[in-house]
Amino acid sequence: MQSLSGMNIFLVIISLFFLLIGIIYQPLPKDFPQPWKYRFLSYWAQRIDRVGYYCEQMNLFTRVDLIRNLHYFSIGLFQKRHPECRLKVYDRKIANVSVRIYEPEESIDYEKKTVMIYFHGGGFLLGSIETYDQATYLLANLTRTILIAVEYRLAPEHRFPSGLEDCLSVSRELFKNGKNYQINSNRIIMSGDSAGGNLALVVSHSLINDGYKPYLLSLLYPSLQFFDFTLPSYRMYLKQNILGVLNENNLLSMVSLLSKNHIQITEDIFLNSHVSIDDKKKLYPFIDPNKYLSISHEVNETQQGNEDLINDLKFLLSPLMSPLLVSDQQLIQLPKILLFTTEFDILRDEGFIFASRLNSLNKTIYHHHFSNAFHGAHVFLYGPLRFEIAHEMIEHTAQIIRNHLGNCVRHRVGCIIADTDQRIVVTGYNGVSDNIKACNQGGCTRCCDMSIECICIHAEESSLFEAGRCLCRNATLYVKHNPCRQCSKKIIQNGIKRVV
């Protein structure tokens, strides 16, 4: 009798297990990283999202607040600080906007430093310097730049363009008064992911119009346009509930919360009914998938749209919200761009269109596609929701940024000096001295004409100058290539013990 009862319990457990598997199962692309962890995460996020919807109907709290808390408890709780990273982390205000600063301890007081301004993602509704802390901390550690994460205002509490204004205020202050912050205004990197990538690109356009020039633009699966919701990646992935919350209903809700009048957004927006006939004819050439994706993609330019949506969502088609919808001349003026896209992502195709447009203009761009990653993956670095692909994405992004920190076009060489405890003392790169035009700005013409003497400082020289003789004594120097004869003499003279 007891064995029969035990068998019944076993069968019930097995049945419940397979029922749970059946409920949470979600078809995923081949080679998708840690698929079952993703399925559990996506399933429970979707359930909590539904709970938020019902609570909102009962006026208990808003769905956005619930998702923000879910975002924090799944990511923000797992902050990590590693003393061996030698990063100073502190909060302050710049231009009356809260920021979090990650500063490598090896930065020398008198040195004008390279800075990365980072805008977090979250659809303009979610995210904060707290929830993104682990990602920005790791990125700052791996690049050894001063990283400034901006706590810009979010919708729906603050409507468009409040968040953009915060990002512009911080950026303009750093470009205008860099000396006050001991940073090199000629070496400011604009960076962000998703909605933050959108902000980084929009801010870069505005800075260039103001006469400033960012050093680099690093974008991770950026949101680039709100013009065409019929692109293949939208049609393919919107219905698959990426992370359980990136779906049709929440996209409608996001657009509604961003709109000035909090209007009700109808599903015909997915057929581009928010775009007038005139705007279709004027703006379609900027994203034409037939040209830039080499696919057959039909757009009915004579189909009438929804007049209510057209009037209320006009702001979505502005370059301040859709930075891809700008002229070729504006794209040409951008700095070198590092673009990272993911496969499992509704924003995948607009990223590819952006890259294709830049290539057609002979604009320098580095584009890497993570073929086995999903949108938002890079923040799942620690805790029970850790994804290995997150570390791969941050590490690859940091490596590419490091590769482009030197401003010598012909030889991109980096150098690190570490003390006897193997802590980084200083970093250096091939390039010209401060206040001299870089190679890519026409300063050192040898990169184009080998008969002309080079004016660039080697990475080893740059590191030795910044460290000084005291910090070099018995230290180890790491460099990408074998030092030249002149650098070797200086390395010996400064007391470097070992070269790797």
Coordinates of C-alpha atoms in Angstrom, one line a residue, residues 94 99-104 107 112-120 135-150 167 170-171 174-175 182-193 196 200 207 214-220 338 340 378 394-405 429:
I94 CA 27.3 67.4 -13.1
V99 CA 26.0 60.7 -12.2
R100 CA 28.1 57.8 -11.0
I101 CA 31.8 58.0 -11.7
Y102 CA 34.2 55.0 -12.0
E103 CA 37.8 56.2 -12.0
P104 CA 40.8 54.0 -12.3
S107 CA 45.0 57.9 -13.2
K112 CA 44.0 64.8 -18.7
K113 CA 42.1 61.5 -18.9
T114 CA 40.0 59.7 -21.4
V115 CA 36.3 59.7 -20.4
M116 CA 33.4 57.4 -21.4
I117 CA 29.9 58.9 -20.9
Y118 CA 27.4 56.1 -20.6
F119 CA 23.7 56.2 -21.0
H120 CA 21.8 53.2 -19.8
A135 CA 27.9 46.4 -16.2
T136 CA 29.4 49.9 -16.0
Y137 CA 31.8 48.8 -13.2
L138 CA 33.1 46.0 -15.4
L139 CA 33.3 48.1 -18.5
A140 CA 35.3 50.8 -16.7
N141 CA 37.6 48.2 -15.2
L142 CA 38.3 46.5 -18.6
T143 CA 38.8 49.8 -20.6
R144 CA 40.6 51.7 -17.8
T145 CA 38.8 54.9 -18.8
I146 CA 36.9 57.2 -16.4
L147 CA 33.3 56.1 -17.0
I148 CA 30.5 58.5 -16.1
A149 CA 27.1 56.9 -15.9
V150 CA 24.2 59.4 -16.2
C167 CA 22.2 63.8 -21.2
V170 CA 26.1 66.6 -18.7
S171 CA 27.8 66.1 -22.1
L174 CA 32.2 68.0 -19.9
F175 CA 33.1 69.1 -23.4
Q182 CA 40.8 67.0 -15.3
I183 CA 39.6 65.3 -18.5
N184 CA 40.7 65.5 -22.1
S185 CA 37.8 67.0 -24.0
N186 CA 39.3 65.7 -27.2
R187 CA 39.0 62.1 -25.9
I188 CA 35.4 61.7 -24.8
I189 CA 33.6 58.5 -25.8
M190 CA 29.8 58.6 -26.1
S191 CA 28.3 55.2 -25.2
G192 CA 25.0 53.5 -24.4
D193 CA 22.8 50.5 -25.0
G196 CA 20.8 54.7 -24.1
A200 CA 24.3 58.6 -27.2
L207 CA 27.4 68.2 -29.9
P214 CA 33.3 63.1 -29.6
Y215 CA 36.3 60.8 -29.9
L216 CA 34.3 57.6 -30.4
L217 CA 30.7 56.4 -30.4
S218 CA 30.1 53.0 -28.9
L219 CA 26.5 51.6 -29.4
L220 CA 25.2 48.3 -28.1
L338 CA 31.6 50.9 -32.8
F340 CA 27.3 45.9 -31.5
H378 CA 24.8 42.2 -21.2
I394 CA 31.1 43.3 -22.1
E395 CA 34.6 41.9 -22.6
H396 CA 34.4 42.0 -26.4
T397 CA 33.0 45.6 -26.3
A398 CA 35.8 46.7 -23.9
Q399 CA 38.5 45.1 -26.0
I400 CA 37.3 46.9 -29.1
I401 CA 37.1 50.2 -27.3
R402 CA 40.6 49.7 -26.0
N403 CA 41.8 48.9 -29.5
H404 CA 40.6 52.3 -30.6
L405 CA 41.9 54.4 -27.8
Y429 CA 48.6 54.1 -26.5

